[in-house]
XYZ file of C-alpha atoms in Angstrom:
768
model
C 130.939 -67.927 55.643
C 128.695 -65.457 53.880
C 130.313 -62.175 52.970
C 127.870 -59.383 53.672
C 125.984 -57.394 56.245
C 123.933 -59.264 58.779
C 120.407 -59.452 57.446
C 118.874 -59.029 60.886
C 120.632 -55.745 61.498
C 118.167 -53.078 62.607
C 117.567 -50.616 59.802
C 115.124 -47.887 58.990
C 112.610 -48.863 56.323
C 112.210 -46.011 53.884
C 109.657 -45.963 51.116
C 110.008 -48.685 48.490
C 110.728 -46.190 45.747
C 113.900 -45.097 47.486
C 115.015 -48.294 49.166
C 115.527 -50.460 46.117
C 118.344 -49.732 43.739
C 118.014 -51.305 40.360
C 120.892 -49.388 38.885
C 123.951 -51.066 37.487
C 127.630 -50.348 37.935
C 129.079 -50.309 34.428
C 132.514 -51.465 33.551
C 132.692 -48.613 31.082
C 130.367 -46.528 28.929
C 130.523 -48.943 26.029
C 127.356 -50.984 25.629
C 129.466 -53.885 24.436
C 130.911 -54.409 27.928
C 129.347 -56.398 30.734
C 127.258 -54.696 33.396
C 126.821 -56.115 36.905
C 123.221 -55.754 38.037
C 123.175 -54.538 41.597
C 120.618 -55.712 44.084
C 119.096 -54.835 47.408
C 120.542 -51.755 49.138
C 118.341 -51.828 52.211
C 115.810 -53.957 54.093
C 112.177 -53.166 53.335
C 109.182 -53.591 55.564
C 107.162 -54.860 52.636
C 107.371 -55.058 48.879
C 104.796 -55.817 46.228
C 105.224 -59.173 44.553
C 106.347 -58.678 40.941
C 104.278 -59.936 38.041
C 105.022 -63.309 36.556
C 107.133 -63.257 33.392
C 107.373 -66.092 30.898
C 108.380 -66.816 27.340
C 110.985 -68.363 25.100
C 114.646 -67.361 25.420
C 117.799 -68.680 23.823
C 120.016 -70.578 26.239
C 123.603 -71.540 25.531
C 123.942 -75.274 25.381
C 125.756 -76.956 28.216
C 128.821 -78.983 27.453
C 129.413 -80.950 25.272
C 127.004 -79.289 22.832
C 127.716 -75.932 21.265
C 125.471 -73.125 20.109
C 122.092 -72.017 21.463
C 118.745 -73.695 21.871
C 115.284 -72.357 22.653
C 113.823 -72.957 26.094
C 110.643 -71.777 27.805
C 111.408 -69.698 30.892
C 109.117 -68.737 33.757
C 110.080 -66.068 36.305
C 108.008 -66.105 39.488
C 108.827 -64.696 42.936
C 112.516 -64.421 42.052
C 112.797 -68.017 40.836
C 113.553 -68.662 37.165
C 112.669 -72.121 35.834
C 112.879 -73.446 32.312
C 111.592 -76.385 30.300
C 111.603 -77.456 26.675
C 107.986 -76.599 26.005
C 105.426 -74.213 27.470
C 103.150 -77.155 28.268
C 105.776 -78.558 30.659
C 105.742 -75.499 32.938
C 103.222 -76.879 35.405
C 105.002 -80.227 35.668
C 107.670 -80.248 38.388
C 109.066 -83.713 37.781
C 112.715 -84.007 37.000
C 111.939 -85.366 33.561
C 110.202 -82.137 32.526
C 112.001 -79.456 34.524
C 115.378 -78.729 32.948
C 116.649 -76.212 35.473
C 115.817 -73.730 38.173
C 117.675 -70.548 39.149
C 117.296 -68.394 42.229
C 118.057 -64.980 40.735
C 118.267 -63.468 44.224
C 121.306 -65.579 45.039
C 122.895 -65.326 41.589
C 125.345 -62.848 40.194
C 123.560 -61.229 37.275
C 125.332 -59.429 34.451
C 124.065 -58.133 31.119
C 125.523 -57.026 27.785
C 123.133 -54.668 25.999
C 124.651 -54.720 22.535
C 124.652 -58.528 22.345
C 121.339 -58.742 24.284
C 122.877 -61.321 26.623
C 121.999 -62.097 30.237
C 124.340 -64.184 32.387
C 123.439 -65.739 35.725
C 126.149 -67.358 37.836
C 124.653 -69.658 40.465
C 127.982 -71.033 41.750
C 127.364 -74.542 40.437
C 126.335 -73.520 36.927
C 126.698 -70.529 34.644
C 123.577 -69.793 32.621
C 124.105 -67.795 29.414
C 120.824 -66.418 28.026
C 120.132 -64.398 24.889
C 117.072 -62.435 23.784
C 116.186 -61.940 20.130
C 114.828 -58.364 20.139
C 115.911 -55.190 22.006
C 112.358 -54.619 23.295
C 112.110 -58.129 24.713
C 115.620 -57.809 26.160
C 114.687 -54.653 28.065
C 111.499 -56.302 29.282
C 113.291 -59.365 30.625
C 116.069 -57.316 32.218
C 113.530 -55.061 33.929
C 111.589 -58.046 35.248
C 114.735 -59.813 36.404
C 115.850 -56.698 38.288
C 112.492 -56.444 40.030
C 112.273 -60.142 40.864
C 115.889 -60.209 42.027
C 115.386 -57.377 44.496
C 112.081 -58.872 45.622
C 113.739 -62.217 46.293
C 116.661 -60.608 48.131
C 114.246 -58.550 50.209
C 112.281 -61.707 51.026
C 115.428 -63.431 52.264
C 116.602 -60.383 54.218
C 113.216 -59.892 55.900
C 112.696 -63.530 56.847
C 116.104 -65.224 57.140
C 114.742 -67.832 59.584
C 112.207 -68.972 56.988
C 114.719 -69.139 54.218
C 114.739 -72.615 52.697
C 117.998 -74.226 51.761
C 119.123 -75.647 48.482
C 120.663 -78.890 47.397
C 124.311 -77.972 46.677
C 124.001 -79.093 43.067
C 120.463 -78.084 42.218
C 120.460 -74.283 42.301
C 116.711 -74.645 42.637
C 114.030 -72.775 44.514
C 112.968 -73.680 48.078
C 109.485 -74.690 47.078
C 110.844 -76.804 44.264
C 113.272 -78.632 46.523
C 110.534 -79.296 49.041
C 108.321 -80.721 46.322
C 111.169 -82.781 44.915
C 111.920 -84.273 48.310
C 108.251 -85.147 48.687
C 108.274 -86.730 45.233
C 111.400 -88.673 46.163
C 109.878 -90.034 49.326
C 106.630 -90.893 47.569
C 108.602 -92.718 44.904
C 110.501 -94.608 47.603
C 107.239 -95.621 49.262
C 105.916 -96.909 45.935
C 109.149 -98.753 45.240
C 109.106 -100.379 48.683
C 105.566 -101.644 48.194
C 106.508 -103.112 44.821
C 109.705 -104.507 46.280
C 107.710 -106.263 49.006
C 105.511 -107.930 46.371
C 108.588 -109.026 44.455
C 110.145 -110.480 47.579
C 107.015 -112.502 48.299
C 107.005 -113.800 44.726
C 110.647 -114.812 45.044
C 109.969 -116.578 48.341
C 107.154 -118.448 46.632
C 109.475 -119.387 43.823
C 112.074 -120.701 46.284
C 109.492 -123.080 47.669
C 108.643 -124.269 44.165
C 111.905 -124.334 42.238
C 115.546 -124.580 43.056
C 116.506 -120.944 42.440
C 119.776 -119.130 42.964
C 120.139 -117.164 46.168
C 119.454 -113.427 46.110
C 122.838 -112.764 47.634
C 124.455 -114.086 44.463
C 122.554 -111.763 42.167
C 124.330 -109.742 39.538
C 123.318 -106.191 38.802
C 121.321 -106.221 35.546
C 121.817 -104.018 32.541
C 118.644 -102.121 33.341
C 120.425 -100.454 36.239
C 123.427 -99.616 34.116
C 121.160 -97.912 31.605
C 119.403 -95.896 34.303
C 122.578 -95.011 36.138
C 125.300 -94.855 33.490
C 127.953 -93.761 35.995
C 127.158 -96.269 38.713
C 130.011 -98.491 37.674
C 132.538 -95.745 38.303
C 131.937 -96.015 42.020
C 131.243 -99.758 42.051
C 133.279 -101.409 39.300
C 132.776 -104.857 40.800
C 129.106 -104.822 39.782
C 128.446 -106.940 36.722
C 125.816 -106.554 34.051
C 123.620 -108.801 31.968
C 122.047 -108.327 28.571
C 118.470 -109.069 29.548
C 115.865 -106.371 28.984
C 113.995 -104.645 31.788
C 110.255 -105.148 32.136
C 108.195 -103.029 34.484
C 105.561 -105.677 35.178
C 106.163 -107.663 38.329
C 104.821 -111.253 38.042
C 102.792 -112.402 41.010
C 104.115 -115.945 40.752
C 106.656 -117.418 38.360
C 105.644 -120.296 36.171
C 109.095 -121.429 35.101
C 112.736 -121.215 36.206
C 113.329 -118.528 33.564
C 110.981 -116.178 35.435
C 113.419 -115.945 38.324
C 115.821 -113.955 36.155
C 113.177 -111.298 35.549
C 112.270 -111.263 39.251
C 115.885 -110.727 40.170
C 116.274 -107.913 37.678
C 113.151 -106.144 38.913
C 114.266 -106.598 42.507
C 117.660 -105.028 41.787
C 116.132 -102.259 39.724
C 113.785 -101.218 42.494
C 116.516 -101.458 45.114
C 118.701 -99.180 43.015
C 115.846 -96.694 42.548
C 115.286 -96.573 46.280
C 118.973 -96.007 46.876
C 119.145 -93.197 44.314
C 116.092 -91.326 45.572
C 117.050 -91.650 49.221
C 120.574 -90.510 48.411
C 119.226 -87.406 46.683
C 116.947 -86.600 49.608
C 119.745 -87.245 52.079
C 122.060 -84.857 50.204
C 119.420 -82.152 50.335
C 118.866 -82.660 54.048
C 122.602 -82.557 54.705
C 122.751 -79.232 52.877
C 119.931 -77.893 55.053
C 121.683 -79.057 58.200
C 124.889 -77.309 57.202
C 123.062 -74.141 56.226
C 121.305 -74.102 59.599
C 124.671 -74.361 61.296
C 125.768 -71.364 59.260
C 122.663 -69.423 60.293
C 123.492 -70.124 63.942
C 127.075 -68.996 63.418
C 125.853 -65.676 62.013
C 123.849 -64.826 65.138
C 125.493 -62.083 67.132
C 125.876 -62.431 70.024
C 125.755 -66.205 70.137
C 124.125 -67.892 73.126
C 126.433 -69.722 75.500
C 124.742 -73.013 74.640
C 125.535 -72.504 70.946
C 129.160 -71.675 71.686
C 129.428 -74.821 73.793
C 127.918 -76.977 71.065
C 130.255 -75.478 68.476
C 133.268 -76.193 70.646
C 132.178 -79.777 71.147
C 131.434 -80.166 67.454
C 134.842 -78.811 66.516
C 136.606 -81.216 68.858
C 134.855 -84.138 67.210
C 135.237 -83.083 63.593
C 138.790 -81.766 63.897
C 140.408 -79.341 61.539
C 137.935 -80.048 58.724
C 134.890 -78.946 60.702
C 132.428 -76.363 59.534
C 133.201 -74.354 62.645
C 136.821 -74.022 61.581
C 135.826 -73.036 58.083
C 133.572 -70.314 59.388
C 136.142 -68.991 61.811
C 138.834 -68.882 59.153
C 136.610 -67.067 56.700
C 135.408 -64.643 59.363
C 138.616 -62.698 58.911
C 137.553 -61.734 55.400
C 136.536 -58.170 54.783
C 132.797 -57.467 54.678
C 131.222 -55.881 51.610
C 129.352 -52.666 52.269
C 126.037 -53.378 50.588
C 123.450 -56.083 50.921
C 123.809 -56.500 47.169
C 127.271 -57.944 47.758
C 125.811 -60.067 50.545
C 123.622 -61.851 48.029
C 126.152 -61.849 45.219
C 128.688 -63.526 47.481
C 126.360 -66.150 48.927
C 128.131 -69.486 49.282
C 127.576 -73.093 50.247
C 130.152 -73.989 52.843
C 130.115 -77.676 52.128
C 129.630 -78.814 48.566
C 128.436 -82.296 47.759
C 131.083 -82.349 45.098
C 133.836 -82.639 47.661
C 134.745 -86.205 48.495
C 135.922 -84.991 51.891
C 132.241 -84.867 52.800
C 131.470 -88.304 51.413
C 132.480 -91.783 52.404
C 135.192 -92.834 49.991
C 134.162 -95.677 47.758
C 137.736 -96.801 47.200
C 137.470 -99.604 49.734
C 134.480 -101.058 47.931
C 136.513 -102.184 44.970
C 140.149 -102.397 46.004
C 139.812 -106.100 46.749
C 137.262 -106.932 44.060
C 138.909 -105.350 41.045
C 142.323 -106.675 40.232
C 145.341 -104.443 39.742
C 146.938 -105.465 36.486
C 150.042 -103.497 37.402
C 151.709 -103.381 40.760
C 150.929 -100.190 42.613
C 154.499 -100.212 43.882
C 155.592 -99.489 40.329
C 153.410 -96.368 40.306
C 154.405 -95.128 43.731
C 156.217 -91.854 44.025
C 156.730 -91.882 47.761
C 160.184 -91.620 49.230
C 161.870 -91.456 45.849
C 161.701 -95.210 45.361
C 163.856 -96.702 42.623
C 162.187 -97.101 39.261
C 162.184 -100.384 37.358
C 163.675 -98.745 34.270
C 166.343 -96.683 35.952
C 169.504 -96.002 33.978
C 171.638 -97.822 36.502
C 170.819 -100.728 38.735
C 171.595 -98.750 41.878
C 170.551 -95.117 42.153
C 171.308 -92.906 45.122
C 168.414 -90.539 45.688
C 168.646 -87.233 47.490
C 166.423 -86.956 50.500
C 163.619 -84.580 49.588
C 161.553 -82.466 51.916
C 158.173 -83.756 52.994
C 156.632 -80.421 54.001
C 156.849 -76.711 53.265
C 158.767 -74.332 55.554
C 155.543 -72.719 56.807
C 151.815 -73.515 56.804
C 149.507 -71.449 54.661
C 148.859 -68.054 56.315
C 145.295 -66.835 56.802
C 143.894 -64.385 54.260
C 141.621 -61.362 54.683
C 141.263 -60.532 50.998
C 137.796 -59.785 49.626
C 137.751 -61.318 46.174
C 134.452 -59.674 45.321
C 135.940 -56.199 45.679
C 138.701 -57.210 43.270
C 136.661 -59.116 40.706
C 133.299 -57.331 40.603
C 134.441 -55.123 37.714
C 135.727 -58.068 35.698
C 132.545 -60.034 34.977
C 132.919 -61.871 31.671
C 136.504 -60.685 31.227
C 139.761 -62.557 30.820
C 141.521 -62.446 34.190
C 144.988 -63.038 32.762
C 145.591 -59.282 32.785
C 144.221 -58.698 36.284
C 146.818 -58.468 39.042
C 145.741 -60.485 42.069
C 147.028 -60.088 45.642
C 149.627 -62.595 46.720
C 147.330 -63.957 49.449
C 145.393 -65.743 46.723
C 148.492 -67.548 45.464
C 150.134 -70.803 46.368
C 153.961 -70.929 46.553
C 154.297 -72.626 43.209
C 154.482 -71.343 39.653
C 152.509 -72.142 36.500
C 155.696 -73.565 34.984
C 155.987 -75.886 37.966
C 152.328 -76.810 37.585
C 153.152 -78.058 34.097
C 155.838 -80.238 35.626
C 153.252 -81.650 38.039
C 151.543 -83.278 35.081
C 154.481 -85.702 34.974
C 153.991 -87.009 38.499
C 152.793 -90.336 37.122
C 155.267 -90.569 34.240
C 155.775 -94.252 35.047
C 152.614 -94.846 33.015
C 154.554 -93.676 29.965
C 157.467 -95.935 30.856
C 155.035 -98.837 30.850
C 153.453 -97.689 27.579
C 156.844 -97.683 25.869
C 157.276 -101.334 26.874
C 153.798 -102.462 25.737
C 153.613 -104.048 22.282
C 149.824 -104.071 21.934
C 148.898 -100.661 20.384
C 145.438 -100.666 22.003
C 146.826 -101.367 25.463
C 149.530 -98.785 24.827
C 146.805 -96.237 24.163
C 145.160 -97.149 27.470
C 148.329 -96.215 29.364
C 148.738 -92.975 27.412
C 145.111 -92.029 28.111
C 145.475 -92.868 31.794
C 148.549 -90.660 31.973
C 146.627 -87.783 30.349
C 143.865 -88.190 32.945
C 146.286 -88.422 35.874
C 147.568 -84.919 35.060
C 144.398 -83.547 36.697
C 144.703 -85.479 39.964
C 146.723 -82.832 41.823
C 144.088 -80.146 41.173
C 141.491 -81.791 43.404
C 142.872 -80.304 46.618
C 144.087 -77.077 45.004
C 140.948 -75.075 44.182
C 141.572 -72.703 47.086
C 144.529 -70.874 45.532
C 146.226 -70.070 42.234
C 149.819 -70.472 41.075
C 152.102 -67.503 40.479
C 152.011 -66.159 36.940
C 155.463 -66.456 35.342
C 157.077 -63.279 34.055
C 158.318 -63.166 30.501
C 161.599 -65.085 30.215
C 161.154 -66.999 33.475
C 162.322 -70.625 33.382
C 162.042 -73.777 35.456
C 163.936 -77.048 35.318
C 163.303 -80.325 37.061
C 165.956 -83.042 36.953
C 164.669 -86.268 38.509
C 167.042 -89.258 38.262
C 164.645 -91.205 40.493
C 161.946 -90.791 37.841
C 164.460 -91.066 35.002
C 163.350 -87.786 33.428
C 164.288 -84.152 33.109
C 162.021 -81.206 32.410
C 162.446 -77.616 31.242
C 159.820 -74.859 30.908
C 159.892 -71.214 29.877
C 157.415 -68.350 29.707
C 157.669 -67.501 26.017
C 154.914 -64.874 25.783
C 153.362 -62.408 28.187
C 150.244 -61.167 26.338
C 148.763 -63.564 25.591
C 150.449 -65.611 28.332
C 152.038 -68.750 26.870
C 154.027 -71.329 28.845
C 156.085 -73.896 26.934
C 157.615 -77.055 28.381
C 159.652 -80.054 27.244
C 160.471 -83.278 29.074
C 162.630 -86.161 27.957
C 163.317 -89.660 29.207
C 164.691 -92.927 27.892
C 161.094 -94.005 27.353
C 159.332 -90.892 26.094
C 159.471 -87.268 25.000
C 156.718 -84.950 26.194
C 156.078 -81.330 25.211
C 153.336 -78.733 25.074
C 152.691 -75.010 25.016
C 149.741 -73.917 27.086
C 147.539 -70.851 26.810
C 144.452 -70.190 28.891
C 141.367 -68.070 28.774
C 140.180 -67.329 32.301
C 136.696 -65.873 32.632
C 135.000 -64.814 35.843
C 131.210 -65.056 35.855
C 130.372 -63.751 39.332
C 130.764 -66.833 41.510
C 132.655 -69.200 39.239
C 135.742 -68.976 37.094
C 136.067 -70.950 33.888
C 139.516 -71.882 32.606
C 139.509 -72.819 28.939
C 142.895 -74.187 27.803
C 144.185 -73.963 24.250
C 147.003 -75.754 22.537
C 147.963 -79.380 22.031
C 149.906 -81.804 24.207
C 152.459 -84.018 22.425
C 154.041 -87.327 23.392
C 156.371 -89.669 21.517
C 157.293 -93.240 22.442
C 160.630 -94.158 20.810
C 160.196 -97.939 20.969
C 157.290 -97.847 18.515
C 157.626 -94.507 16.725
C 154.302 -93.335 18.158
C 153.432 -89.639 18.273
C 150.345 -88.922 20.344
C 148.434 -85.646 20.479
C 145.586 -84.610 22.752
C 143.699 -81.568 23.980
C 142.947 -80.426 27.512
C 139.413 -80.054 28.887
C 137.676 -77.073 30.480
C 138.109 -76.467 34.206
C 135.783 -74.499 36.465
C 136.428 -73.281 40.004
C 133.199 -72.906 41.979
C 132.560 -70.785 45.089
C 135.343 -68.490 43.957
C 134.298 -65.689 46.320
C 134.187 -67.449 49.662
C 133.344 -70.690 51.371
C 134.853 -73.962 50.279
C 136.014 -73.753 46.694
C 135.942 -76.836 44.533
C 137.067 -77.581 41.025
C 135.576 -79.674 38.270
C 136.847 -80.581 34.842
C 134.499 -81.290 31.980
C 134.693 -81.854 28.266
C 135.982 -84.385 25.800
C 139.631 -85.254 25.401
C 140.573 -86.772 22.056
C 143.831 -88.719 21.790
C 145.240 -89.811 18.455
C 148.475 -91.301 17.182
C 149.438 -89.130 14.224
C 151.849 -91.808 12.963
C 149.269 -94.585 12.909
C 145.508 -94.869 12.475
C 145.370 -98.247 14.199
C 143.497 -96.821 17.174
C 142.237 -93.659 18.801
C 140.809 -92.763 22.190
C 138.121 -90.444 23.497
C 137.845 -89.585 27.179
C 134.821 -87.781 28.592
C 135.223 -85.793 31.804
C 131.647 -85.922 33.065
C 130.117 -82.628 34.195
C 128.218 -82.898 37.473
C 124.568 -82.154 36.755
C 121.822 -80.706 38.908
C 120.221 -84.026 39.747
C 123.275 -86.153 40.432
C 125.832 -86.293 43.196
C 128.370 -88.041 40.982
C 131.437 -85.912 40.435
C 134.938 -86.248 39.019
C 134.004 -89.188 36.827
C 135.575 -90.038 33.491
C 134.453 -92.436 30.794
C 136.390 -93.416 27.725
C 136.874 -95.894 24.916
C 139.776 -97.033 22.792
C 138.586 -97.865 19.296
C 140.216 -99.434 16.256
C 140.462 -97.885 12.797
C 136.866 -98.926 12.049
C 135.456 -97.405 15.227
C 134.964 -100.693 17.073
C 135.491 -100.455 20.847
C 138.529 -102.453 21.944
C 138.922 -101.207 25.523
C 136.721 -99.188 27.855
C 138.082 -96.907 30.571
C 136.271 -95.523 33.607
C 136.926 -94.152 37.071
C 137.532 -90.820 38.790
C 140.275 -88.440 37.747
C 141.320 -87.720 41.346
C 141.284 -91.306 42.650
C 141.754 -94.196 40.252
C 141.227 -95.375 36.683
C 139.997 -98.815 35.592
C 140.132 -100.664 32.323
C 137.594 -103.198 31.079
C 134.119 -104.154 32.218
C 133.115 -104.929 35.816
C 133.723 -107.179 37.641
C 136.799 -108.154 35.640
C 138.033 -104.552 35.313
C 141.641 -103.939 36.240
C 143.104 -100.886 37.894
C 145.609 -99.095 35.651
C 146.304 -96.185 37.999
C 145.645 -95.040 41.531
C 146.554 -91.628 42.939
C 149.298 -91.446 45.538
C 148.098 -90.808 49.101
C 148.091 -87.198 50.206
C 150.618 -86.009 52.830
C 149.549 -85.539 56.423
C 148.144 -82.050 57.123
C 147.992 -81.316 53.393
C 145.174 -78.809 54.022
C 147.587 -76.597 55.963
C 150.062 -76.712 53.079
C 147.904 -75.598 50.129
C 146.733 -79.139 49.335
C 150.141 -79.993 47.868
C 150.960 -83.553 46.953
C 154.344 -84.927 47.986
C 155.571 -84.343 44.440
C 154.422 -80.702 44.548
C 156.190 -80.201 47.894
C 159.478 -81.038 46.186
C 159.159 -78.802 43.123
C 160.299 -75.527 44.712
C 163.015 -77.061 46.878
C 166.424 -75.423 46.433
C 169.654 -76.688 47.992
C 173.172 -75.272 47.793
C 174.321 -77.702 45.099
C 171.376 -77.032 42.791
C 171.672 -73.284 43.297
C 175.004 -73.277 41.448
C 173.590 -75.123 38.435
C 170.446 -73.100 37.697
C 170.110 -70.007 35.510
C 169.118 -66.843 37.419
C 165.740 -66.920 35.654
C 164.687 -70.150 37.379
C 161.438 -69.914 39.326
C 163.112 -71.090 42.529
C 164.935 -67.751 42.745
C 161.708 -65.698 42.749
C 161.704 -63.750 46.041
C 157.920 -63.262 46.204
C 157.218 -66.976 45.773
C 159.952 -67.884 48.263
C 158.633 -65.404 50.856
C 155.105 -66.787 50.524
C 156.477 -70.296 51.011
C 158.047 -69.008 54.241
C 154.721 -67.548 55.383
C 155.685 -63.878 54.893
C 152.712 -62.509 52.920
C 153.564 -58.829 53.403
C 157.061 -59.287 52.067
C 155.761 -61.491 49.257
C 153.206 -58.860 48.186
C 155.859 -56.134 48.175
C 158.199 -58.252 46.051
C 155.393 -59.317 43.717
C 154.530 -55.703 42.924
C 158.200 -54.878 42.378
C 158.652 -57.846 39.987
C 155.542 -56.910 38.018
C 156.772 -53.328 37.723
C 160.132 -54.552 36.424
C 158.300 -56.555 33.773
C 156.337 -53.481 32.681
C 159.564 -51.496 32.395
C 161.224 -54.196 30.282
C 158.176 -54.288 28.023
C 158.334 -50.509 27.536
C 162.006 -50.682 26.587
C 161.206 -53.292 23.932
C 158.340 -51.218 22.557
C 160.356 -47.997 22.503
C 163.081 -49.735 20.532
C 160.696 -51.606 18.241
C 162.030 -54.923 19.510
C 160.396 -58.239 20.367
C 161.312 -60.696 23.087
C 163.107 -63.846 21.928
C 162.780 -66.877 24.225
C 166.082 -68.431 25.256
C 165.300 -72.159 25.168
C 162.239 -72.513 22.899
C 161.479 -71.622 19.292
C 158.240 -70.953 17.466
C 157.151 -73.255 14.652
C 155.148 -72.400 11.558
C 151.958 -73.790 13.095
C 152.208 -71.256 15.953
C 153.413 -73.850 18.463
C 156.517 -73.693 20.649
C 159.113 -76.454 20.843
C 162.432 -76.841 22.586
C 165.542 -75.648 20.739
C 167.496 -78.398 22.566
C 170.097 -76.058 24.058
C 169.201 -75.985 27.748
C 170.917 -79.113 29.020
C 174.012 -78.534 26.899
C 174.357 -75.012 28.263
C 173.821 -76.306 31.776
C 177.051 -78.328 31.582
C 180.293 -76.894 33.033
C 177.992 -75.233 34.463
C 177.536 -72.845 31.605
C 174.798 -70.501 32.821
C 177.274 -68.545 34.935
C 178.930 -67.339 31.721
C 175.710 -66.125 30.078
C 173.837 -62.837 30.288
C 170.244 -63.006 31.492
C 167.698 -60.231 32.013
C 167.102 -59.135 35.598
C 163.639 -60.550 36.253
C 163.613 -59.846 39.970
């Protein structure tokens, strides 16, 4: 649902000089802070089209590159496009056009001292920089004018407002032209494909040729669609080169290979272009549904259609999404209407796509039994300490479904553009009943991969399992973009003792500002530890989470010590609508005790012209850099090793619980993390997360009580901090110690103190 005033609301149209506000609400008087550029404050009867603006600007490189590069920008009718060269401006093909931004639907913020301009378009964050103060003022002035003009255009003619592809952030006219180009390309491909088919039929009458149904996908397709194999790993490749010329009739049996390659290439091109056009049309259909929903009052026919549509689609329907979001508070200005514009259904969400799992489950072999990797029902592990383990029955659902929320995020976050949100107190309605310390424990859901690694003698294959484990740590985030975990207070702890998984885990919040969470897990087959710090930055419609620190893992059977970094995460549609999360960047894994092999995993960033999301690609190389194993797949579904069609599945995510959407998108493992029974209650220290009253109340569905307790707990933390400052004291963590390299490791006292039990005899601060 769109947060904002209804654009068709009857309003008086004052003179243009008084109806448009181009002022900015400053965070503070310092020019070094970010300024949010406000937009339309009223609906105009007419407005003069602003002059075209163009020229070179510096644009921050998208991942994985760093630094800035020069691009040629053109601002026309509120649409900002950019290319590499000025000569490419008039060319609207995808090869020449690098990006397109609707400034009317973007959150715009500026920093005068640094001469920076940021535009958050939900799917991408564009960081621009101008070289001179005069040019900076000129561009900012033009952007203000164009932004208000574009917002006025949308407000005046909402029924003529064109819709965007969810991943393109491009202008209406551009999308229309791109769809036309797509269809024209398809028509050309089909004509060429028809000629190829006739040539192949002629060849069949002349030579004994292999059937088309037995064709293998050639390397030309792999080069054009480098991620195609992630969705279809059973497709094989050949080494033959692609030639664009289609022979009218083959003269020898060798010509059939080229015919087959050209046939497959054209078929793939048709599929890609039609898929792009289809995605754009789906976005338009959904946006039209939204436009109908915004009509007040709604005709009886529309209400009837919505009811019928909801009964067919069920709880995931757009109607339900709109009705749930309708409880949100409405911003007071049309500026917020545009700044909070959302796409209700993002093409990045696999809930809106047909899952491609079934296409390769039977064709790609599973080198390891999926039963070994199952976490359902607390099944016995193959490396359990004893041959028979009695497992406690764990809960399969939370005490209460997620309550509805009426919080306006924009009102909370609008003054925090470009700032670190770690110091911003958020209402409890935005939380999920789980803690950051427990989130760290979630990364061990698929710890059986490490058990297998510790029993694998081949160092290259061992690295494959370690890399797969590192990737699997992101799987639980796929369904969790709609809420955030509770922030631990200083001194808070969490333990997880899982005999069924043959591991135990301890975590502690060792620093408050900056927030640092340290954890340590041990098993017969591995030791795992890390301390995690984050930088959270809000850019208007998206929030970037940049992790710092290193993850460590040791395998005792081989003396291996692995280290790796985490990648950047970004939550899109942060203000309203359906939020979704993506991870992008490069993860580098090395064994510090051996240079025999290393691994690099790329979390692919979804780009403007592709519907592929959540994909990873990686290689394991030897000491000379030669590729030994390749890894591919999707971080939320499954990971494969090798080359299609002989690739083997090394990991597949556990199925989600029934009605997971009503329970914060928790996996079964996450459901169990905050469970507290009478026996466990006696063994835990009073600082354990499971004793937090605000988190427990939210789990029970009591948001008012949870908010009251959350504020009380935060106030207690402030008071403890003041006492430390007044006495010139520093906080000393109980179960972790700081090393010389500024990392935190376990002091190995927790489980010894837990015996007896021993925590009942110790003094702990009153955290809540």
